[in-house]
Amino acid sequence: MRFSIKKILTAIGIILLVIVSVGLVCLLLMNLDVVISGFRDALAALRSIVLGFVMAYLLYPLTRFTEHFLLYHKVKKRAARGISTAFSTFILLLLIFLFIYFVIPQLVENLPILVQDLPWMIRNAFNQLTGFLQSHGQSTEFLNDIATKITNTFNTWVGGDLLSNLMSLLSRVVDVAKSLLNFVIGIIVMVYVLMSRDRFVGQGKKLLFALCRKQSTCDTILRHLRVINKIFSGFVSGKLLDSLIIGILCGIVLPILNIPYPMLISVIVGITNIIPVFGPFFGAIPSALLLLLTDPGKCLVFLIFIIILQQVDGNIIGPKVLGDSTGLSAFWVLFSLLLFNHLMGFWGMLLGVPLFASFYYLLREFINARLRKKDLPEDTDAYVHAMGRNEDGTLHTTEPPLIQFYPLIQGEDSYLAKLKDWLANPLPKKQIGGRTAPPEEPEDDRNDPNP
């Protein structure tokens, strides 16, 4: 048996490739900490670029709308692209300026007062609870101990070592400066991406068409990417707009209701509302605790307002803004939040729903494609009572047995009719040893001398 040189070289190449691959995998596993650290450093270095792409993705609908509006009014394409990009950047900077101008001063004004008055509010709340327990003859020593420990811990934290506090403040200032620098670079990247978005899209499709052998594969991938883009853009932009509306409504209504710290609570409620399902609770609970220490009556008013606001958001504002952008049921939304919160933390709660919705869509399309090849129905309801497949390939379904019910009052089979029959023919009264006594013989037979 003769072997060709080409087959021998191919086999040797495959063996060497497998050996090198196994060696690289073993090396990565042995230095996994170094690899993870390097990966985090690379992500930190690319943070501003990622931020720029994210901001460009969020501002793309506004930029596209503005550009098409200018093109409709006979503005040249290059000028329309530049004006629309500048307008979107101006809107972003305007929102940031308005947030800084209206919200930050309120936070700077309220937070020091809150930090200063928090021990007094805790002590006052404990005194009220102590008076309530004493009026009902209960011991209050444990409440005094708890209040003292909480107050001492807070005062120790506030009045700690000056040097350590200064170092901590310095590190926070450095982190803020780095974040500000990354944000400025991200804005520059965002402008480049918005100006050259057609070229980026063209390069991506060019690479896709170069790698795919079949035209149908490219068409399928592009179709799935369009659906995933619709899921992400619809959910993220809609949720941001919904949270902005909720924050503005809180900022308007809370001062009218004379709730303390209205701007601080409005910012908390608006930001946490970005998180689906759990967001309203994350914002309402700390705000309610803060109001409970300040004014319990206002805390009750705030809780009633939040319940009404969430009902309006869930039934009116949310469906109008979001629609059915994800296509997930309530169970899968909860599942995705819990799963991605464990995997990615806070960002998992923000992006877990669209990520899982994209995976759910791809899995559904794969399953439906497999079912179409087997000439089986795609409707889920068709498989509820499926027991197998017939010889011709169709589904064999069997309805579950129904539970037999009888009418309560009307009809011969009703429970009332059965009760009447039982009352008309009661059970034998004489029992012997737990068994029914034998029937007595007729009196004539007992008196007959010749039975």
Short mmCIF file of C-alpha atoms in Angstrom, two decimals:
data_model
loop_
_atom_site.label_atom_id
_atom_site.label_comp_id
_atom_site.label_asym_id
_atom_site.label_seq_id
_atom_site.Cartn_x
_atom_site.Cartn_y
_atom_site.Cartn_z
CA MET A 1 0.00 0.00 0.00
CA ARG A 2 1.50 3.33 -1.15
CA PHE A 3 1.00 6.64 0.67
CA SER A 4 1.21 9.96 -1.14
CA ILE A 5 3.54 12.63 0.16
CA LYS A 6 0.64 15.10 0.30
CA LYS A 7 -1.42 12.93 2.66
CA ILE A 8 1.59 12.29 4.90
CA LEU A 9 2.40 16.02 5.15
CA THR A 10 -1.27 16.81 5.84
CA ALA A 11 -1.40 14.24 8.64
CA ILE A 12 1.84 15.57 10.15
CA GLY A 13 0.51 19.12 9.97
CA ILE A 14 -2.74 18.15 11.70
CA ILE A 15 -0.84 16.32 14.46
CA LEU A 16 1.46 19.30 15.03
CA LEU A 17 -1.52 21.67 15.09
CA VAL A 18 -3.28 19.50 17.69
CA ILE A 19 -0.13 19.35 19.84
CA VAL A 20 0.36 23.13 19.69
CA SER A 21 -3.32 23.74 20.46
CA VAL A 22 -3.23 21.43 23.49
CA GLY A 23 -0.04 23.11 24.70
CA LEU A 24 -1.56 26.56 24.39
CA VAL A 25 -4.69 25.47 26.25
CA CYS A 26 -2.61 23.99 29.06
CA LEU A 27 -0.50 27.16 29.22
CA LEU A 28 -3.61 29.31 29.45
CA LEU A 29 -5.10 27.15 32.19
CA MET A 30 -1.89 27.28 34.22
CA ASN A 31 -1.74 31.08 33.90
CA LEU A 32 -5.44 31.78 34.02
CA ASP A 33 -5.10 34.65 36.50
CA VAL A 34 -2.58 36.41 34.28
CA VAL A 35 -4.80 35.94 31.23
CA ILE A 36 -7.86 37.32 33.04
CA SER A 37 -5.84 40.29 34.33
CA GLY A 38 -4.52 41.01 30.86
CA PHE A 39 -8.01 40.74 29.42
CA ARG A 40 -9.29 43.23 32.00
CA ASP A 41 -6.43 45.62 31.22
CA ALA A 42 -7.25 45.39 27.52
CA LEU A 43 -10.90 46.12 28.25
CA ALA A 44 -9.89 49.07 30.44
CA ALA A 45 -7.73 50.40 27.61
CA LEU A 46 -10.62 50.03 25.16
CA ARG A 47 -13.21 51.40 27.58
CA SER A 48 -13.40 54.79 25.89
CA ILE A 49 -13.77 53.18 22.46
CA VAL A 50 -16.52 50.89 23.71
CA LEU A 51 -18.23 53.88 25.33
CA GLY A 52 -18.04 55.77 22.05
CA PHE A 53 -19.62 52.91 20.12
CA VAL A 54 -22.38 52.58 22.74
CA MET A 55 -23.20 56.30 22.61
CA ALA A 56 -23.15 56.22 18.80
CA TYR A 57 -25.52 53.25 18.85
CA LEU A 58 -27.92 55.07 21.17
CA LEU A 59 -27.82 58.30 19.18
CA TYR A 60 -28.05 56.63 15.77
CA PRO A 61 -31.90 56.88 15.49
CA LEU A 62 -31.82 60.62 16.16
CA THR A 63 -28.88 61.12 13.79
CA ARG A 64 -30.54 59.12 11.03
CA PHE A 65 -33.85 60.98 11.41
CA THR A 66 -32.09 64.37 11.29
CA GLU A 67 -30.02 63.39 8.27
CA HIS A 68 -33.05 62.16 6.30
CA PHE A 69 -34.91 65.35 7.23
CA LEU A 70 -32.06 67.44 5.80
CA LEU A 71 -31.79 65.28 2.69
CA TYR A 72 -35.51 65.75 2.09
CA HIS A 73 -34.93 69.51 2.12
CA LYS A 74 -32.23 69.23 -0.59
CA VAL A 75 -29.17 69.45 1.68
CA LYS A 76 -26.09 67.72 0.29
CA LYS A 77 -25.34 64.33 1.76
CA ARG A 78 -21.95 65.20 3.25
CA ALA A 79 -23.30 68.38 4.84
CA ALA A 80 -26.41 66.54 6.12
CA ARG A 81 -24.18 63.89 7.71
CA GLY A 82 -22.08 66.48 9.49
CA ILE A 83 -25.04 68.59 10.65
CA SER A 84 -26.97 65.55 11.94
CA THR A 85 -23.91 64.30 13.83
CA ALA A 86 -23.31 67.73 15.35
CA PHE A 87 -26.98 68.01 16.33
CA SER A 88 -26.96 64.60 18.07
CA THR A 89 -23.75 65.50 19.91
CA PHE A 90 -25.30 68.81 20.97
CA ILE A 91 -28.41 67.03 22.31
CA LEU A 92 -26.21 64.63 24.33
CA LEU A 93 -24.15 67.46 25.81
CA LEU A 94 -27.33 69.45 26.50
CA LEU A 95 -28.83 66.56 28.48
CA ILE A 96 -25.61 66.21 30.47
CA PHE A 97 -25.54 69.95 31.15
CA LEU A 98 -29.17 69.99 32.28
CA PHE A 99 -28.48 67.05 34.60
CA ILE A 100 -25.48 68.83 36.09
CA TYR A 101 -27.28 72.18 36.34
CA PHE A 102 -30.49 70.98 37.95
CA VAL A 103 -29.64 67.75 39.74
CA ILE A 104 -26.07 68.06 40.99
CA PRO A 105 -26.65 71.28 43.02
CA GLN A 106 -29.67 69.68 44.65
CA LEU A 107 -27.64 66.61 45.53
CA VAL A 108 -24.75 68.72 46.86
CA GLU A 109 -27.23 70.72 48.94
CA ASN A 110 -29.19 67.78 50.32
CA LEU A 111 -26.57 65.09 50.86
CA PRO A 112 -24.45 66.94 53.50
CA ILE A 113 -27.62 67.82 55.43
CA LEU A 114 -28.77 64.24 55.16
CA VAL A 115 -25.42 62.89 56.36
CA GLN A 116 -25.40 65.36 59.23
CA ASP A 117 -28.97 64.68 60.32
CA LEU A 118 -28.98 60.92 59.79
CA PRO A 119 -27.85 60.00 63.36
CA TRP A 120 -30.52 62.33 64.79
CA MET A 121 -33.19 60.82 62.49
CA ILE A 122 -32.20 57.30 63.55
CA ARG A 123 -32.30 58.27 67.22
CA ASN A 124 -35.67 60.01 66.77
CA ALA A 125 -37.16 56.97 65.02
CA PHE A 126 -35.91 54.70 67.80
CA ASN A 127 -37.32 57.06 70.44
CA GLN A 128 -40.75 56.95 68.82
CA LEU A 129 -40.61 53.17 68.63
CA THR A 130 -39.42 53.01 72.24
CA GLY A 131 -42.30 55.17 73.41
CA PHE A 132 -44.76 52.96 71.55
CA LEU A 133 -43.35 49.80 73.17
CA GLN A 134 -43.26 51.34 76.64
CA SER A 135 -46.87 52.42 76.35
CA HIS A 136 -47.72 48.75 75.76
CA GLY A 137 -45.55 47.47 78.62
CA GLN A 138 -42.71 46.04 76.51
CA SER A 139 -38.96 46.13 77.21
CA THR A 140 -36.92 48.63 75.15
CA GLU A 141 -33.34 47.97 76.26
CA PHE A 142 -32.42 46.13 73.05
CA LEU A 143 -33.65 49.10 70.96
CA ASN A 144 -31.45 51.51 72.89
CA ASP A 145 -28.42 49.26 72.40
CA ILE A 146 -29.08 48.97 68.65
CA ALA A 147 -29.55 52.73 68.24
CA THR A 148 -26.35 53.43 70.18
CA LYS A 149 -24.32 50.98 68.10
CA ILE A 150 -25.63 52.36 64.80
CA THR A 151 -24.98 55.96 65.82
CA ASN A 152 -21.46 55.20 67.11
CA THR A 153 -20.58 53.28 63.96
CA PHE A 154 -21.81 56.10 61.74
CA ASN A 155 -19.96 58.76 63.75
CA THR A 156 -16.78 56.68 63.67
CA TRP A 157 -17.07 56.31 59.91
CA VAL A 158 -17.71 60.03 59.39
CA GLY A 159 -15.00 61.20 61.79
CA GLY A 160 -12.39 58.58 60.96
CA ASP A 161 -8.69 58.97 60.31
CA LEU A 162 -8.06 62.23 58.42
CA LEU A 163 -5.15 60.82 56.40
CA SER A 164 -7.07 57.77 55.24
CA ASN A 165 -10.05 59.95 54.34
CA LEU A 166 -7.82 62.28 52.34
CA MET A 167 -6.20 59.34 50.52
CA SER A 168 -9.60 57.89 49.76
CA LEU A 169 -10.79 61.26 48.51
CA LEU A 170 -7.68 61.62 46.35
CA SER A 171 -8.18 58.18 44.80
CA ARG A 172 -11.81 59.05 44.07
CA VAL A 173 -10.74 62.31 42.43
CA VAL A 174 -8.27 60.37 40.25
CA ASP A 175 -11.00 57.88 39.29
CA VAL A 176 -13.35 60.74 38.40
CA ALA A 177 -10.62 62.37 36.29
CA LYS A 178 -10.02 59.08 34.45
CA SER A 179 -13.73 58.61 33.88
CA LEU A 180 -14.02 62.18 32.59
CA LEU A 181 -11.10 61.62 30.22
CA ASN A 182 -12.62 58.37 28.98
CA PHE A 183 -15.92 60.17 28.45
CA VAL A 184 -14.29 62.93 26.39
CA ILE A 185 -12.45 60.36 24.27
CA GLY A 186 -15.70 58.40 23.96
CA ILE A 187 -17.47 61.47 22.55
CA ILE A 188 -14.70 61.87 19.97
CA VAL A 189 -15.02 58.19 19.04
CA MET A 190 -18.80 58.59 18.85
CA VAL A 191 -18.43 61.46 16.35
CA TYR A 192 -16.08 59.40 14.17
CA VAL A 193 -18.43 56.40 14.26
CA LEU A 194 -21.51 58.47 13.38
CA MET A 195 -19.69 60.21 10.54
CA SER A 196 -18.25 56.97 9.12
CA ARG A 197 -20.99 54.53 10.04
CA ASP A 198 -21.65 53.52 6.44
CA ARG A 199 -18.01 52.55 6.00
CA PHE A 200 -17.99 50.49 9.21
CA VAL A 201 -21.17 48.67 8.15
CA GLY A 202 -19.72 48.07 4.69
CA GLN A 203 -16.49 46.65 6.12
CA GLY A 204 -18.42 44.27 8.35
CA LYS A 205 -20.59 43.00 5.50
CA LYS A 206 -17.52 42.74 3.26
CA LEU A 207 -15.85 40.46 5.81
CA LEU A 208 -19.05 38.44 6.17
CA PHE A 209 -19.42 37.87 2.42
CA ALA A 210 -15.74 36.94 2.18
CA LEU A 211 -16.00 34.27 4.90
CA CYS A 212 -19.35 32.69 3.96
CA ARG A 213 -19.32 30.18 1.12
CA LYS A 214 -23.07 30.18 0.48
CA GLN A 215 -25.16 33.22 -0.28
CA SER A 216 -28.03 31.82 1.82
CA THR A 217 -25.75 31.77 4.88
CA CYS A 218 -24.97 35.48 4.48
CA ASP A 219 -28.62 36.33 4.00
CA THR A 220 -29.60 34.36 7.10
CA ILE A 221 -26.90 35.98 9.26
CA LEU A 222 -27.83 39.48 8.09
CA ARG A 223 -31.52 38.81 8.74
CA HIS A 224 -30.78 37.62 12.28
CA LEU A 225 -28.52 40.61 12.93
CA ARG A 226 -31.28 42.99 11.86
CA VAL A 227 -33.72 41.35 14.28
CA ILE A 228 -31.19 41.45 17.15
CA ASN A 229 -30.47 45.10 16.40
CA LYS A 230 -34.20 45.80 16.54
CA ILE A 231 -34.45 44.01 19.91
CA PHE A 232 -31.54 45.93 21.45
CA SER A 233 -32.35 49.34 20.03
CA GLY A 234 -36.04 49.06 20.88
CA PHE A 235 -35.41 47.94 24.45
CA VAL A 236 -32.45 50.13 25.40
CA SER A 237 -33.67 53.39 23.87
CA GLY A 238 -37.24 52.73 25.02
CA LYS A 239 -36.16 51.94 28.57
CA LEU A 240 -34.00 55.05 28.79
CA LEU A 241 -36.88 57.22 27.57
CA ASP A 242 -39.28 55.50 29.98
CA SER A 243 -36.93 56.07 32.93
CA LEU A 244 -36.47 59.73 31.93
CA ILE A 245 -40.24 60.22 31.92
CA ILE A 246 -40.59 58.54 35.33
CA GLY A 247 -37.81 60.68 36.81
CA ILE A 248 -39.38 63.89 35.45
CA LEU A 249 -42.80 62.92 36.81
CA CYS A 250 -41.27 62.26 40.24
CA GLY A 251 -39.45 65.60 40.10
CA ILE A 252 -42.75 67.37 39.39
CA VAL A 253 -45.10 65.55 41.77
CA LEU A 254 -42.87 65.07 44.86
CA PRO A 255 -42.47 68.83 45.56
CA ILE A 256 -46.24 69.24 45.15
CA LEU A 257 -46.76 66.51 47.77
CA ASN A 258 -44.20 68.26 50.00
CA ILE A 259 -41.99 65.17 50.16
CA PRO A 260 -38.51 65.80 51.64
CA TYR A 261 -35.45 65.46 49.37
CA PRO A 262 -37.54 65.47 46.14
CA MET A 263 -34.66 65.80 43.66
CA LEU A 264 -32.56 63.12 45.35
CA ILE A 265 -35.47 60.66 45.40
CA SER A 266 -36.42 61.51 41.80
CA VAL A 267 -32.88 60.74 40.61
CA ILE A 268 -32.85 57.44 42.52
CA VAL A 269 -36.26 56.38 41.17
CA GLY A 270 -35.45 57.45 37.60
CA ILE A 271 -32.07 55.68 37.45
CA THR A 272 -33.21 52.45 39.08
CA ASN A 273 -36.26 52.32 36.80
CA ILE A 274 -33.88 51.36 33.97
CA ILE A 275 -33.68 47.89 35.55
CA PRO A 276 -36.74 45.85 34.51
CA VAL A 277 -39.05 44.27 37.13
CA PHE A 278 -36.80 44.92 40.16
CA GLY A 279 -35.89 48.55 39.35
CA PRO A 280 -38.94 50.17 40.99
CA PHE A 281 -38.27 48.25 44.22
CA PHE A 282 -34.56 49.17 44.19
CA GLY A 283 -35.50 52.83 43.99
CA ALA A 284 -38.52 52.86 46.26
CA ILE A 285 -37.12 50.89 49.22
CA PRO A 286 -34.15 53.15 50.17
CA SER A 287 -36.22 56.27 49.48
CA ALA A 288 -39.03 54.97 51.69
CA LEU A 289 -36.56 54.13 54.49
CA LEU A 290 -35.13 57.64 54.25
CA LEU A 291 -38.60 59.16 54.50
CA LEU A 292 -39.51 56.78 57.31
CA LEU A 293 -36.67 58.21 59.39
CA THR A 294 -37.64 61.77 58.42
CA ASP A 295 -41.45 61.73 58.42
CA PRO A 296 -43.43 58.45 58.56
CA GLY A 297 -46.55 60.17 57.23
CA LYS A 298 -44.70 61.37 54.15
CA CYS A 299 -43.30 57.85 53.73
CA LEU A 300 -46.84 56.48 53.44
CA VAL A 301 -47.78 59.20 50.92
CA PHE A 302 -44.64 58.42 48.91
CA LEU A 303 -45.39 54.68 48.82
CA ILE A 304 -48.94 55.33 47.61
CA PHE A 305 -47.59 57.65 44.90
CA ILE A 306 -44.96 55.11 43.79
CA ILE A 307 -47.59 52.35 43.52
CA ILE A 308 -49.81 54.62 41.39
CA LEU A 309 -46.82 55.73 39.28
CA GLN A 310 -45.69 52.15 38.62
CA GLN A 311 -49.20 51.15 37.61
CA VAL A 312 -49.32 54.05 35.17
CA ASP A 313 -45.85 53.13 33.89
CA GLY A 314 -46.61 49.44 33.55
CA ASN A 315 -49.99 49.85 31.86
CA ILE A 316 -49.68 53.11 29.89
CA ILE A 317 -46.19 54.60 29.55
CA GLY A 318 -44.18 51.34 29.28
CA PRO A 319 -46.32 49.65 26.58
CA LYS A 320 -46.43 52.87 24.54
CA VAL A 321 -42.67 53.44 24.70
CA LEU A 322 -41.34 49.87 24.72
CA GLY A 323 -44.09 47.88 23.03
CA ASP A 324 -43.20 44.20 22.64
CA SER A 325 -39.55 44.87 21.80
CA THR A 326 -38.22 41.66 23.38
CA GLY A 327 -40.97 39.12 22.70
CA LEU A 328 -40.32 37.44 26.07
CA SER A 329 -42.93 36.33 28.55
CA ALA A 330 -42.85 37.54 32.15
CA PHE A 331 -41.22 34.30 33.32
CA TRP A 332 -38.30 34.55 30.85
CA VAL A 333 -37.79 38.21 31.74
CA LEU A 334 -37.45 37.24 35.42
CA PHE A 335 -35.20 34.29 34.50
CA SER A 336 -32.90 36.47 32.37
CA LEU A 337 -32.60 39.08 35.13
CA LEU A 338 -31.62 36.52 37.77
CA LEU A 339 -29.20 34.71 35.43
CA PHE A 340 -27.34 37.73 34.06
CA ASN A 341 -27.29 39.44 37.45
CA HIS A 342 -25.30 36.46 38.72
CA LEU A 343 -23.01 36.45 35.66
CA MET A 344 -22.50 40.18 35.03
CA GLY A 345 -23.75 41.98 38.13
CA PHE A 346 -25.31 45.40 37.63
CA TRP A 347 -24.70 45.45 33.86
CA GLY A 348 -26.34 42.07 33.64
CA MET A 349 -29.53 43.49 35.12
CA LEU A 350 -29.44 46.34 32.62
CA LEU A 351 -28.67 44.31 29.48
CA GLY A 352 -29.76 40.82 30.54
CA VAL A 353 -33.24 41.08 29.00
CA PRO A 354 -32.16 42.07 25.44
CA LEU A 355 -29.25 39.61 25.56
CA PHE A 356 -31.50 36.73 26.55
CA ALA A 357 -34.16 37.90 24.06
CA SER A 358 -31.55 37.69 21.28
CA PHE A 359 -30.49 34.21 22.35
CA TYR A 360 -34.14 33.17 22.66
CA TYR A 361 -34.83 34.44 19.13
CA LEU A 362 -31.86 32.57 17.63
CA LEU A 363 -32.81 29.35 19.43
CA ARG A 364 -36.44 29.68 18.28
CA GLU A 365 -35.35 30.22 14.67
CA PHE A 366 -33.05 27.17 14.82
CA ILE A 367 -35.81 24.96 16.26
CA ASN A 368 -38.37 26.19 13.71
CA ALA A 369 -35.94 25.54 10.86
CA ARG A 370 -35.43 21.96 12.06
CA LEU A 371 -39.20 21.46 12.38
CA ARG A 372 -39.81 22.77 8.85
CA LYS A 373 -37.36 20.21 7.47
CA LYS A 374 -39.38 17.48 9.20
CA ASP A 375 -42.73 18.90 8.01
CA LEU A 376 -43.87 19.47 11.58
CA PRO A 377 -45.92 22.44 12.83
CA GLU A 378 -44.12 25.40 14.41
CA ASP A 379 -46.95 26.39 16.74
CA THR A 380 -46.17 25.50 20.35
CA ASP A 381 -49.82 24.74 21.14
CA ALA A 382 -49.72 21.83 18.69
CA TYR A 383 -47.26 19.97 20.97
CA VAL A 384 -49.15 20.34 24.26
CA HIS A 385 -50.97 16.98 23.91
CA ALA A 386 -48.46 15.33 21.52
CA MET A 387 -47.74 11.67 22.35
CA GLY A 388 -45.52 10.82 19.38
CA ARG A 389 -45.50 10.72 15.58
CA ASN A 390 -47.68 8.70 13.23
CA GLU A 391 -46.32 6.57 10.42
CA ASP A 392 -46.93 9.39 7.92
CA GLY A 393 -44.82 11.76 10.05
CA THR A 394 -47.66 13.80 11.53
CA LEU A 395 -48.09 14.37 15.24
CA HIS A 396 -50.11 11.89 17.26
CA THR A 397 -52.06 13.78 19.91
CA THR A 398 -54.23 12.44 22.70
CA GLU A 399 -56.52 14.62 24.73
CA PRO A 400 -56.19 14.08 28.51
CA PRO A 401 -59.18 12.45 30.24
CA LEU A 402 -61.64 14.94 31.59
CA ILE A 403 -62.58 15.07 35.25
CA GLN A 404 -66.20 13.92 35.75
CA PHE A 405 -68.35 16.55 37.42
CA TYR A 406 -72.03 16.41 38.43
CA PRO A 407 -74.45 19.30 38.84
CA LEU A 408 -75.05 20.47 42.37
CA ILE A 409 -78.83 20.95 42.42
CA GLN A 410 -80.60 20.36 39.12
CA GLY A 411 -80.88 17.03 37.27
CA GLU A 412 -81.20 13.36 38.17
CA ASP A 413 -77.40 13.03 38.50
CA SER A 414 -77.02 16.03 40.79
CA TYR A 415 -75.58 15.78 44.26
CA LEU A 416 -78.91 16.94 45.68
CA ALA A 417 -80.75 14.05 43.96
CA LYS A 418 -78.18 11.55 45.32
CA LEU A 419 -78.63 12.99 48.81
CA LYS A 420 -82.42 12.59 48.55
CA ASP A 421 -82.03 8.96 47.41
CA TRP A 422 -79.72 8.25 50.33
CA LEU A 423 -82.15 9.84 52.82
CA ALA A 424 -85.04 7.82 51.34
CA ASN A 425 -83.08 4.54 51.60
CA PRO A 426 -80.88 4.86 54.73
CA LEU A 427 -78.37 2.25 55.78
CA PRO A 428 -79.50 -0.62 58.11
CA LYS A 429 -79.51 0.52 61.70
CA LYS A 430 -78.55 -2.81 63.39
CA GLN A 431 -74.87 -3.66 63.16
CA ILE A 432 -73.19 -6.76 64.57
CA GLY A 433 -69.46 -6.63 65.05
CA GLY A 434 -69.21 -3.84 62.58
CA ARG A 435 -71.26 -5.86 60.01
CA THR A 436 -74.90 -5.59 59.08
CA ALA A 437 -77.15 -7.95 61.10
CA PRO A 438 -78.88 -10.74 59.11
CA PRO A 439 -82.54 -10.09 58.32
CA GLU A 440 -85.04 -11.52 60.81
CA GLU A 441 -87.18 -14.48 59.79
CA PRO A 442 -90.91 -13.93 59.28
CA GLU A 443 -93.02 -14.48 62.37
CA ASP A 444 -95.21 -17.15 60.69
CA ASP A 445 -92.19 -19.28 59.87
CA ARG A 446 -90.91 -19.15 63.46
CA ASN A 447 -94.29 -20.36 64.85
CA ASP A 448 -94.71 -23.22 62.33
CA PRO A 449 -93.97 -26.56 64.09
CA ASN A 450 -93.09 -28.18 60.77
CA PRO A 451 -90.73 -25.84 59.03
#
